[in-house]
Amino acid sequence: MQHISQNPSNNTANKFWKPGSARPPRQQSSSIVDRQDSTSENVDLYQHSSMSIAQHRRHLPIAAYRAHILYLLEKYRTLIIIGETGSGKSTQIPQYLLESGWTRNGKLICMTEPRRIATIQLAQRIADEKDVLLGKEIGYRIRFEDVYSSGLTQILVMTEGLLLRELMYDPLLTRYNVVIIDEAHERAIQTDLLLGLLKKIQRRRRDLRLIITSATIDSERLRAFFEHQTSSISKNPNQSEKNDNEEKLNECHVMSVEGRSYPVEIYHTTESVPDYCKACVDTCIQIHENEKYNEQGDILCFISGQDDVVKIIRDLHDYAKRLNDEQQHLKRKDERKKLILLPLYANLKFIDQMKVFEKTPPNTRKIIVATNIAETSLTIPNIVYVIDCGYVRLKLFNPEFGFEVLTTLPITRSSALQRAGRAGRIRSGKAYRLYPASEYEKMKEFQLPEMQRCDLAFAVLQLKALGIHNIVRFDFPSPPPSKNLLQAIECLYALRAIDQQSHLTPDLGMKMAELPLHPTHARALIISLEYGCTQEILKIIASLQVKHVFISSPNEKMRAMKLHSKFACQEGDLITTLNVIKTFEQQMMPQQFCDK
């Protein structure tokens, strides 16, 4: 059994903890993620607060910076705001802009999010705080769903991909006064494309303001990226004062917002755990059985991928069933320790994702097992205990073979701090790291941006469609490896999306760029019209957007293989998947077919 030791920076480093034993004693001198007065009143400032919405807004940490943010936005064209998750930056900044008149000329405030669930949650929260119906003054856009009113909406929240699509028919984003890029630290390909394009747009639109918000990011590198254009512009000493002021608007400013966090005790294992899934389950059981139950503190587990999330939830279900059987003798139901087990990952149905935000019933504890989707994008209420496996699953591109693979890698120090910080939002919390403190010290500070480790074919195709012909000279925040860029261009040429001069082909290339698909899938869908197999190709491409069609538990592996073999064919996995979908469509009781 692996031991977990308190952070070695404490004087109590000889105190150990392991799953299944009594919890470590609370130490006043324990290490914390955000150093705040531990005597502060424990108030839930999120969706279950007894305060009014107006009081809630005034108590958020960002409220103290309202005037300063508005002042800086008048002086600088680009503003980078660093603030902890829960500080209120995502919900309040667009409202400050709305209240100070940034939409008076009929233009909008645009805010982008990396994920659909965060987009909808944020738009709903802003609408609630403004006491308006979602879709009127406050709206959102995600793929296949537009909830806003033309001529009425003033704040529009959307995914990054949709703003990129909008650039194709409005290259200068003329309907927006301010664009806010939220959660920029995730450094997805679409994030970096937007940053590079918005910097380019600001050269033509001097009135456009850009706000970049993040929980943790290399702010100095990003500031240098936006200030680079200023240093390259020569100033005429005879310019008027007005022109000098306009020139200063090219500059970028960085400001930090302090979060409202309570002390978080951090514990590390004394050595690496051989099975972090088992260690996570053991730790959840330990917390549930030994921590103060009447405090209603929920548990958030960070796991590397969807498969591990499903496995841990299944094991915890077995424990919850045993616990329920053991407590049947208790006459009073309020004496029973109930558990609600919730998974959270990107491919989960939206209605199931939203369950993590529901209020925890009395005498019940929620255990949320999540991927890094819960690291910064979402503020989940009532989390007091965090379990961090220390790994994340990322896509890595191999330019020699031309495909991406999902690889499990150690997280960064910034991610570790963000994960631990989830435990200190409503009161003092605890973070259990399933790796030694020595491993934490070896971690990188920040994760490599997607632009430098992923397939760039889709990104290059989008840039070509936006009129960026010389991709090599495009101003990327983090320039991609030349091998990856060359492979992307070769791929597009092979698909006939670009010609020998590397220009987008008008007949095929532009059609491919209009589809929100990888160029290979887009080409297959377009060419399927000639062969009369569009429906079949649509089903195959749709199946490729999810990770697994077949799901089975280790205990039923042989039975599952026997059932799956009915759909197998020599032509390959794609036709096998098509057979599954066609069989599903013929079922009178599709749910039973899927369960079987």
PDB file of N, CA and C in Angstrom, residues 443-533:
ATOM      1  N   MET A 443       8.352  18.287 -12.671  1.00  0.00           N
ATOM      2  CA  MET A 443       7.361  18.617 -13.700  1.00  0.00           C
ATOM      3  C   MET A 443       7.713  19.910 -14.427  1.00  0.00           C
ATOM      4  N   LYS A 444       7.284  20.009 -15.695  1.00  0.00           N
ATOM      5  CA  LYS A 444       7.430  21.250 -16.441  1.00  0.00           C
ATOM      6  C   LYS A 444       6.487  22.304 -15.867  1.00  0.00           C
ATOM      7  N   GLU A 445       6.823  23.565 -16.109  1.00  0.00           N
ATOM      8  CA  GLU A 445       5.982  24.644 -15.595  1.00  0.00           C
ATOM      9  C   GLU A 445       4.670  24.729 -16.366  1.00  0.00           C
ATOM     10  N   PHE A 446       4.740  24.655 -17.714  1.00  0.00           N
ATOM     11  CA  PHE A 446       3.549  24.756 -18.555  1.00  0.00           C
ATOM     12  C   PHE A 446       3.545  23.621 -19.583  1.00  0.00           C
ATOM     13  N   GLN A 447       2.351  23.275 -20.047  1.00  0.00           N
ATOM     14  CA  GLN A 447       2.213  22.234 -21.056  1.00  0.00           C
ATOM     15  C   GLN A 447       2.542  22.795 -22.429  1.00  0.00           C
ATOM     16  N   LEU A 448       3.071  21.941 -23.296  1.00  0.00           N
ATOM     17  CA  LEU A 448       3.374  22.344 -24.664  1.00  0.00           C
ATOM     18  C   LEU A 448       2.071  22.673 -25.391  1.00  0.00           C
ATOM     19  N   PRO A 449       1.983  23.823 -26.085  1.00  0.00           N
ATOM     20  CA  PRO A 449       0.742  24.167 -26.799  1.00  0.00           C
ATOM     21  C   PRO A 449       0.404  23.121 -27.857  1.00  0.00           C
ATOM     22  N   GLU A 450      -0.897  22.971 -28.133  1.00  0.00           N
ATOM     23  CA  GLU A 450      -1.329  22.013 -29.154  1.00  0.00           C
ATOM     24  C   GLU A 450      -0.693  22.309 -30.505  1.00  0.00           C
ATOM     25  N   MET A 451      -0.452  23.580 -30.787  1.00  0.00           N
ATOM     26  CA  MET A 451       0.125  23.968 -32.067  1.00  0.00           C
ATOM     27  C   MET A 451       1.492  23.326 -32.297  1.00  0.00           C
ATOM     28  N   GLN A 452       2.163  22.937 -31.228  1.00  0.00           N
ATOM     29  CA  GLN A 452       3.504  22.364 -31.341  1.00  0.00           C
ATOM     30  C   GLN A 452       3.527  20.851 -31.167  1.00  0.00           C
ATOM     31  N   ARG A 453       2.355  20.226 -31.003  1.00  0.00           N
ATOM     32  CA  ARG A 453       2.358  18.775 -30.781  1.00  0.00           C
ATOM     33  C   ARG A 453       1.216  18.040 -31.488  1.00  0.00           C
ATOM     34  N   CYS A 454       0.390  18.739 -32.256  1.00  0.00           N
ATOM     35  CA  CYS A 454      -0.779  18.101 -32.873  1.00  0.00           C
ATOM     36  C   CYS A 454      -0.752  18.222 -34.394  1.00  0.00           C
ATOM     37  N   ASP A 455      -1.649  17.502 -35.032  1.00  0.00           N
ATOM     38  CA  ASP A 455      -1.828  17.538 -36.482  1.00  0.00           C
ATOM     39  C   ASP A 455      -2.304  18.931 -36.889  1.00  0.00           C
ATOM     40  N   LEU A 456      -1.640  19.524 -37.887  1.00  0.00           N
ATOM     41  CA  LEU A 456      -1.940  20.905 -38.270  1.00  0.00           C
ATOM     42  C   LEU A 456      -2.722  21.018 -39.576  1.00  0.00           C
ATOM     43  N   ALA A 457      -3.156  19.898 -40.139  1.00  0.00           N
ATOM     44  CA  ALA A 457      -3.835  19.950 -41.439  1.00  0.00           C
ATOM     45  C   ALA A 457      -5.089  20.819 -41.384  1.00  0.00           C
ATOM     46  N   PHE A 458      -5.906  20.652 -40.346  1.00  0.00           N
ATOM     47  CA  PHE A 458      -7.132  21.447 -40.223  1.00  0.00           C
ATOM     48  C   PHE A 458      -6.795  22.924 -40.032  1.00  0.00           C
ATOM     49  N   ALA A 459      -5.788  23.223 -39.199  1.00  0.00           N
ATOM     50  CA  ALA A 459      -5.407  24.615 -38.938  1.00  0.00           C
ATOM     51  C   ALA A 459      -4.905  25.293 -40.208  1.00  0.00           C
ATOM     52  N   VAL A 460      -4.073  24.607 -40.979  1.00  0.00           N
ATOM     53  CA  VAL A 460      -3.543  25.184 -42.217  1.00  0.00           C
ATOM     54  C   VAL A 460      -4.670  25.421 -43.215  1.00  0.00           C
ATOM     55  N   LEU A 461      -5.606  24.482 -43.304  1.00  0.00           N
ATOM     56  CA  LEU A 461      -6.744  24.643 -44.215  1.00  0.00           C
ATOM     57  C   LEU A 461      -7.577  25.857 -43.831  1.00  0.00           C
ATOM     58  N   GLN A 462      -7.792  26.070 -42.542  1.00  0.00           N
ATOM     59  CA  GLN A 462      -8.557  27.232 -42.092  1.00  0.00           C
ATOM     60  C   GLN A 462      -7.837  28.532 -42.439  1.00  0.00           C
ATOM     61  N   LEU A 463      -6.531  28.571 -42.230  1.00  0.00           N
ATOM     62  CA  LEU A 463      -5.761  29.774 -42.554  1.00  0.00           C
ATOM     63  C   LEU A 463      -5.798  30.055 -44.050  1.00  0.00           C
ATOM     64  N   LYS A 464      -5.700  29.018 -44.855  1.00  0.00           N
ATOM     65  CA  LYS A 464      -5.784  29.194 -46.307  1.00  0.00           C
ATOM     66  C   LYS A 464      -7.139  29.785 -46.691  1.00  0.00           C
ATOM     67  N   ALA A 465      -8.209  29.288 -46.070  1.00  0.00           N
ATOM     68  CA  ALA A 465      -9.553  29.786 -46.367  1.00  0.00           C
ATOM     69  C   ALA A 465      -9.720  31.237 -45.943  1.00  0.00           C
ATOM     70  N   LEU A 466      -8.948  31.662 -44.949  1.00  0.00           N
ATOM     71  CA  LEU A 466      -9.016  33.047 -44.472  1.00  0.00           C
ATOM     72  C   LEU A 466      -8.081  33.970 -45.247  1.00  0.00           C
ATOM     73  N   GLY A 467      -7.435  33.441 -46.292  1.00  0.00           N
ATOM     74  CA  GLY A 467      -6.578  34.268 -47.132  1.00  0.00           C
ATOM     75  C   GLY A 467      -5.137  34.340 -46.692  1.00  0.00           C
ATOM     76  N   ILE A 468      -4.731  33.510 -45.749  1.00  0.00           N
ATOM     77  CA  ILE A 468      -3.331  33.483 -45.303  1.00  0.00           C
ATOM     78  C   ILE A 468      -2.604  32.474 -46.185  1.00  0.00           C
ATOM     79  N   HIS A 469      -1.983  32.937 -47.262  1.00  0.00           N
ATOM     80  CA  HIS A 469      -1.365  32.021 -48.215  1.00  0.00           C
ATOM     81  C   HIS A 469       0.019  31.565 -47.759  1.00  0.00           C
ATOM     82  N   ASN A 470       0.793  32.476 -47.202  1.00  0.00           N
ATOM     83  CA  ASN A 470       2.141  32.118 -46.742  1.00  0.00           C
ATOM     84  C   ASN A 470       2.069  31.725 -45.271  1.00  0.00           C
ATOM     85  N   ILE A 471       1.830  30.452 -45.010  1.00  0.00           N
ATOM     86  CA  ILE A 471       1.649  29.970 -43.640  1.00  0.00           C
ATOM     87  C   ILE A 471       2.920  30.141 -42.824  1.00  0.00           C
ATOM     88  N   VAL A 472       4.065  30.001 -43.462  1.00  0.00           N
ATOM     89  CA  VAL A 472       5.343  30.080 -42.737  1.00  0.00           C
ATOM     90  C   VAL A 472       5.522  31.455 -42.106  1.00  0.00           C
ATOM     91  N   ARG A 473       5.013  32.493 -42.753  1.00  0.00           N
ATOM     92  CA  ARG A 473       5.183  33.857 -42.244  1.00  0.00           C
ATOM     93  C   ARG A 473       4.046  34.294 -41.328  1.00  0.00           C
ATOM     94  N   PHE A 474       3.066  33.429 -41.125  1.00  0.00           N
ATOM     95  CA  PHE A 474       1.974  33.786 -40.214  1.00  0.00           C
ATOM     96  C   PHE A 474       2.515  33.899 -38.793  1.00  0.00           C
ATOM     97  N   ASP A 475       2.018  34.892 -38.069  1.00  0.00           N
ATOM     98  CA  ASP A 475       2.521  35.188 -36.724  1.00  0.00           C
ATOM     99  C   ASP A 475       1.811  34.298 -35.700  1.00  0.00           C
ATOM    100  N   PHE A 476       2.389  33.126 -35.420  1.00  0.00           N
ATOM    101  CA  PHE A 476       1.845  32.222 -34.405  1.00  0.00           C
ATOM    102  C   PHE A 476       2.344  32.629 -33.021  1.00  0.00           C
ATOM    103  N   PRO A 477       1.505  32.540 -31.983  1.00  0.00           N
ATOM    104  CA  PRO A 477       2.000  32.775 -30.616  1.00  0.00           C
ATOM    105  C   PRO A 477       3.119  31.815 -30.233  1.00  0.00           C
ATOM    106  N   SER A 478       3.009  30.571 -30.686  1.00  0.00           N
ATOM    107  CA  SER A 478       4.058  29.567 -30.497  1.00  0.00           C
ATOM    108  C   SER A 478       4.253  28.878 -31.842  1.00  0.00           C
ATOM    109  N   PRO A 479       5.305  29.226 -32.579  1.00  0.00           N
ATOM    110  CA  PRO A 479       5.496  28.667 -33.919  1.00  0.00           C
ATOM    111  C   PRO A 479       5.534  27.143 -33.908  1.00  0.00           C
ATOM    112  N   PRO A 480       4.813  26.501 -34.825  1.00  0.00           N
ATOM    113  CA  PRO A 480       4.794  25.032 -34.870  1.00  0.00           C
ATOM    114  C   PRO A 480       6.087  24.481 -35.458  1.00  0.00           C
ATOM    115  N   PRO A 481       6.410  23.215 -35.173  1.00  0.00           N
ATOM    116  CA  PRO A 481       7.599  22.588 -35.769  1.00  0.00           C
ATOM    117  C   PRO A 481       7.479  22.552 -37.292  1.00  0.00           C
ATOM    118  N   SER A 482       8.577  22.782 -37.973  1.00  0.00           N
ATOM    119  CA  SER A 482       8.555  22.823 -39.438  1.00  0.00           C
ATOM    120  C   SER A 482       8.126  21.484 -40.035  1.00  0.00           C
ATOM    121  N   LYS A 483       8.500  20.365 -39.373  1.00  0.00           N
ATOM    122  CA  LYS A 483       8.099  19.044 -39.868  1.00  0.00           C
ATOM    123  C   LYS A 483       6.580  18.891 -39.861  1.00  0.00           C
ATOM    124  N   ASN A 484       5.946  19.336 -38.778  1.00  0.00           N
ATOM    125  CA  ASN A 484       4.484  19.238 -38.683  1.00  0.00           C
ATOM    126  C   ASN A 484       3.805  20.099 -39.735  1.00  0.00           C
ATOM    127  N   LEU A 485       4.357  21.296 -39.956  1.00  0.00           N
ATOM    128  CA  LEU A 485       3.777  22.215 -40.933  1.00  0.00           C
ATOM    129  C   LEU A 485       3.915  21.654 -42.347  1.00  0.00           C
ATOM    130  N   LEU A 486       5.085  21.106 -42.653  1.00  0.00           N
ATOM    131  CA  LEU A 486       5.321  20.534 -43.975  1.00  0.00           C
ATOM    132  C   LEU A 486       4.411  19.336 -44.218  1.00  0.00           C
ATOM    133  N   GLN A 487       4.232  18.508 -43.199  1.00  0.00           N
ATOM    134  CA  GLN A 487       3.369  17.337 -43.349  1.00  0.00           C
ATOM    135  C   GLN A 487       1.924  17.751 -43.605  1.00  0.00           C
ATOM    136  N   ALA A 488       1.472  18.829 -42.932  1.00  0.00           N
ATOM    137  CA  ALA A 488       0.105  19.324 -43.126  1.00  0.00           C
ATOM    138  C   ALA A 488      -0.096  19.810 -44.558  1.00  0.00           C
ATOM    139  N   ILE A 489       0.889  20.520 -45.100  1.00  0.00           N
ATOM    140  CA  ILE A 489       0.794  21.024 -46.474  1.00  0.00           C
ATOM    141  C   ILE A 489       0.792  19.862 -47.466  1.00  0.00           C
ATOM    142  N   GLU A 490       1.630  18.858 -47.215  1.00  0.00           N
ATOM    143  CA  GLU A 490       1.660  17.681 -48.092  1.00  0.00           C
ATOM    144  C   GLU A 490       0.328  16.935 -48.051  1.00  0.00           C
ATOM    145  N   CYS A 491      -0.260  16.844 -46.867  1.00  0.00           N
ATOM    146  CA  CYS A 491      -1.559  16.177 -46.720  1.00  0.00           C
ATOM    147  C   CYS A 491      -2.632  16.904 -47.519  1.00  0.00           C
ATOM    148  N   LEU A 492      -2.680  18.229 -47.415  1.00  0.00           N
ATOM    149  CA  LEU A 492      -3.689  19.007 -48.134  1.00  0.00           C
ATOM    150  C   LEU A 492      -3.483  18.925 -49.645  1.00  0.00           C
ATOM    151  N   TYR A 493      -2.233  18.872 -50.068  1.00  0.00           N
ATOM    152  CA  TYR A 493      -1.958  18.738 -51.505  1.00  0.00           C
ATOM    153  C   TYR A 493      -2.412  17.371 -52.013  1.00  0.00           C
ATOM    154  N   ALA A 494      -2.162  16.335 -51.220  1.00  0.00           N
ATOM    155  CA  ALA A 494      -2.584  14.985 -51.604  1.00  0.00           C
ATOM    156  C   ALA A 494      -4.104  14.885 -51.686  1.00  0.00           C
ATOM    157  N   LEU A 495      -4.804  15.641 -50.836  1.00  0.00           N
ATOM    158  CA  LEU A 495      -6.269  15.647 -50.839  1.00  0.00           C
ATOM    159  C   LEU A 495      -6.842  16.608 -51.880  1.00  0.00           C
ATOM    160  N   ARG A 496      -5.953  17.314 -52.616  1.00  0.00           N
ATOM    161  CA  ARG A 496      -6.321  18.287 -53.641  1.00  0.00           C
ATOM    162  C   ARG A 496      -7.060  19.490 -53.064  1.00  0.00           C
ATOM    163  N   ALA A 497      -6.771  19.784 -51.807  1.00  0.00           N
ATOM    164  CA  ALA A 497      -7.338  20.992 -51.202  1.00  0.00           C
ATOM    165  C   ALA A 497      -6.528  22.219 -51.590  1.00  0.00           C
ATOM    166  N   ILE A 498      -5.238  22.021 -51.920  1.00  0.00           N
ATOM    167  CA  ILE A 498      -4.380  23.109 -52.391  1.00  0.00           C
ATOM    168  C   ILE A 498      -3.679  22.661 -53.669  1.00  0.00           C
ATOM    169  N   ASP A 499      -3.244  23.648 -54.467  1.00  0.00           N
ATOM    170  CA  ASP A 499      -2.561  23.326 -55.723  1.00  0.00           C
ATOM    171  C   ASP A 499      -1.050  23.386 -55.537  1.00  0.00           C
ATOM    172  N   GLN A 500      -0.309  23.333 -56.638  1.00  0.00           N
ATOM    173  CA  GLN A 500       1.150  23.311 -56.568  1.00  0.00           C
ATOM    174  C   GLN A 500       1.722  24.611 -56.027  1.00  0.00           C
ATOM    175  N   GLN A 501       0.992  25.707 -56.183  1.00  0.00           N
ATOM    176  CA  GLN A 501       1.426  26.993 -55.620  1.00  0.00           C
ATOM    177  C   GLN A 501       0.965  27.156 -54.177  1.00  0.00           C
ATOM    178  N   SER A 502       0.412  26.104 -53.606  1.00  0.00           N
ATOM    179  CA  SER A 502      -0.070  26.090 -52.220  1.00  0.00           C
ATOM    180  C   SER A 502      -1.266  27.011 -52.019  1.00  0.00           C
ATOM    181  N   HIS A 503      -2.013  27.282 -53.095  1.00  0.00           N
ATOM    182  CA  HIS A 503      -3.236  28.072 -53.003  1.00  0.00           C
ATOM    183  C   HIS A 503      -4.435  27.137 -52.866  1.00  0.00           C
ATOM    184  N   LEU A 504      -5.446  27.605 -52.165  1.00  0.00           N
ATOM    185  CA  LEU A 504      -6.651  26.808 -51.957  1.00  0.00           C
ATOM    186  C   LEU A 504      -7.357  26.582 -53.292  1.00  0.00           C
ATOM    187  N   THR A 505      -7.682  25.342 -53.593  1.00  0.00           N
ATOM    188  CA  THR A 505      -8.404  25.052 -54.836  1.00  0.00           C
ATOM    189  C   THR A 505      -9.852  25.512 -54.696  1.00  0.00           C
ATOM    190  N   PRO A 506     -10.382  26.247 -55.685  1.00  0.00           N
ATOM    191  CA  PRO A 506     -11.717  26.844 -55.537  1.00  0.00           C
ATOM    192  C   PRO A 506     -12.842  25.824 -55.504  1.00  0.00           C
ATOM    193  N   ASP A 507     -12.682  24.708 -56.211  1.00  0.00           N
ATOM    194  CA  ASP A 507     -13.780  23.750 -56.285  1.00  0.00           C
ATOM    195  C   ASP A 507     -13.839  22.838 -55.069  1.00  0.00           C
ATOM    196  N   LEU A 508     -12.692  22.329 -54.628  1.00  0.00           N
ATOM    197  CA  LEU A 508     -12.671  21.341 -53.555  1.00  0.00           C
ATOM    198  C   LEU A 508     -12.165  21.917 -52.238  1.00  0.00           C
ATOM    199  N   GLY A 509     -11.083  22.686 -52.300  1.00  0.00           N
ATOM    200  CA  GLY A 509     -10.462  23.201 -51.079  1.00  0.00           C
ATOM    201  C   GLY A 509     -11.390  24.060 -50.244  1.00  0.00           C
ATOM    202  N   MET A 510     -12.129  24.964 -50.907  1.00  0.00           N
ATOM    203  CA  MET A 510     -13.026  25.844 -50.163  1.00  0.00           C
ATOM    204  C   MET A 510     -14.182  25.067 -49.547  1.00  0.00           C
ATOM    205  N   LYS A 511     -14.698  24.077 -50.273  1.00  0.00           N
ATOM    206  CA  LYS A 511     -15.767  23.245 -49.714  1.00  0.00           C
ATOM    207  C   LYS A 511     -15.278  22.494 -48.480  1.00  0.00           C
ATOM    208  N   MET A 512     -14.052  21.978 -48.535  1.00  0.00           N
ATOM    209  CA  MET A 512     -13.489  21.258 -47.395  1.00  0.00           C
ATOM    210  C   MET A 512     -13.325  22.180 -46.194  1.00  0.00           C
ATOM    211  N   ALA A 513     -12.905  23.425 -46.453  1.00  0.00           N
ATOM    212  CA  ALA A 513     -12.693  24.380 -45.359  1.00  0.00           C
ATOM    213  C   ALA A 513     -13.996  24.754 -44.677  1.00  0.00           C
ATOM    214  N   GLU A 514     -15.105  24.685 -45.405  1.00  0.00           N
ATOM    215  CA  GLU A 514     -16.397  25.050 -44.833  1.00  0.00           C
ATOM    216  C   GLU A 514     -16.961  23.975 -43.911  1.00  0.00           C
ATOM    217  N   LEU A 515     -16.429  22.778 -43.983  1.00  0.00           N
ATOM    218  CA  LEU A 515     -16.906  21.684 -43.134  1.00  0.00           C
ATOM    219  C   LEU A 515     -16.075  21.623 -41.853  1.00  0.00           C
ATOM    220  N   PRO A 516     -16.718  21.532 -40.686  1.00  0.00           N
ATOM    221  CA  PRO A 516     -15.974  21.483 -39.413  1.00  0.00           C
ATOM    222  C   PRO A 516     -15.415  20.084 -39.138  1.00  0.00           C
ATOM    223  N   LEU A 517     -14.637  19.571 -40.102  1.00  0.00           N
ATOM    224  CA  LEU A 517     -14.095  18.221 -40.022  1.00  0.00           C
ATOM    225  C   LEU A 517     -12.617  18.239 -40.375  1.00  0.00           C
ATOM    226  N   HIS A 518     -11.918  17.187 -39.974  1.00  0.00           N
ATOM    227  CA  HIS A 518     -10.543  17.027 -40.429  1.00  0.00           C
ATOM    228  C   HIS A 518     -10.563  16.949 -41.954  1.00  0.00           C
ATOM    229  N   PRO A 519      -9.571  17.517 -42.650  1.00  0.00           N
ATOM    230  CA  PRO A 519      -9.582  17.527 -44.114  1.00  0.00           C
ATOM    231  C   PRO A 519      -9.784  16.152 -44.749  1.00  0.00           C
ATOM    232  N   THR A 520      -9.233  15.104 -44.145  1.00  0.00           N
ATOM    233  CA  THR A 520      -9.427  13.754 -44.684  1.00  0.00           C
ATOM    234  C   THR A 520     -10.900  13.364 -44.667  1.00  0.00           C
ATOM    235  N   HIS A 521     -11.576  13.654 -43.558  1.00  0.00           N
ATOM    236  CA  HIS A 521     -13.000  13.338 -43.445  1.00  0.00           C
ATOM    237  C   HIS A 521     -13.827  14.231 -44.370  1.00  0.00           C
ATOM    238  N   ALA A 522     -13.452  15.497 -44.463  1.00  0.00           N
ATOM    239  CA  ALA A 522     -14.183  16.421 -45.333  1.00  0.00           C
ATOM    240  C   ALA A 522     -14.095  15.979 -46.793  1.00  0.00           C
ATOM    241  N   ARG A 523     -12.897  15.567 -47.214  1.00  0.00           N
ATOM    242  CA  ARG A 523     -12.727  15.100 -48.606  1.00  0.00           C
ATOM    243  C   ARG A 523     -13.561  13.847 -48.859  1.00  0.00           C
ATOM    244  N   ALA A 524     -13.557  12.918 -47.897  1.00  0.00           N
ATOM    245  CA  ALA A 524     -14.338  11.688 -48.059  1.00  0.00           C
ATOM    246  C   ALA A 524     -15.826  11.996 -48.184  1.00  0.00           C
ATOM    247  N   LEU A 525     -16.309  12.939 -47.392  1.00  0.00           N
ATOM    248  CA  LEU A 525     -17.734  13.283 -47.421  1.00  0.00           C
ATOM    249  C   LEU A 525     -18.116  13.928 -48.750  1.00  0.00           C
ATOM    250  N   ILE A 526     -17.265  14.820 -49.246  1.00  0.00           N
ATOM    251  CA  ILE A 526     -17.562  15.507 -50.508  1.00  0.00           C
ATOM    252  C   ILE A 526     -17.533  14.526 -51.682  1.00  0.00           C
ATOM    253  N   ILE A 527     -16.519  13.671 -51.704  1.00  0.00           N
ATOM    254  CA  ILE A 527     -16.368  12.739 -52.829  1.00  0.00           C
ATOM    255  C   ILE A 527     -17.416  11.636 -52.796  1.00  0.00           C
ATOM    256  N   SER A 528     -18.036  11.416 -51.619  1.00  0.00           N
ATOM    257  CA  SER A 528     -19.052  10.358 -51.511  1.00  0.00           C
ATOM    258  C   SER A 528     -20.268  10.650 -52.384  1.00  0.00           C
ATOM    259  N   LEU A 529     -20.484  11.928 -52.716  1.00  0.00           N
ATOM    260  CA  LEU A 529     -21.608  12.286 -53.584  1.00  0.00           C
ATOM    261  C   LEU A 529     -21.465  11.640 -54.958  1.00  0.00           C
ATOM    262  N   GLU A 530     -20.230  11.524 -55.437  1.00  0.00           N
ATOM    263  CA  GLU A 530     -19.994  10.940 -56.754  1.00  0.00           C
ATOM    264  C   GLU A 530     -20.246   9.437 -56.759  1.00  0.00           C
ATOM    265  N   TYR A 531     -20.080   8.805 -55.607  1.00  0.00           N
ATOM    266  CA  TYR A 531     -20.201   7.352 -55.535  1.00  0.00           C
ATOM    267  C   TYR A 531     -21.535   6.903 -54.934  1.00  0.00           C
ATOM    268  N   GLY A 532     -22.391   7.848 -54.571  1.00  0.00           N
ATOM    269  CA  GLY A 532     -23.703   7.504 -54.049  1.00  0.00           C
ATOM    270  C   GLY A 532     -23.679   6.805 -52.702  1.00  0.00           C
ATOM    271  N   CYS A 533     -22.712   7.132 -51.881  1.00  0.00           N
ATOM    272  CA  CYS A 533     -22.603   6.479 -50.565  1.00  0.00           C
ATOM    273  C   CYS A 533     -22.511   7.511 -49.441  1.00  0.00           C
TER     274      CYS A 533
END
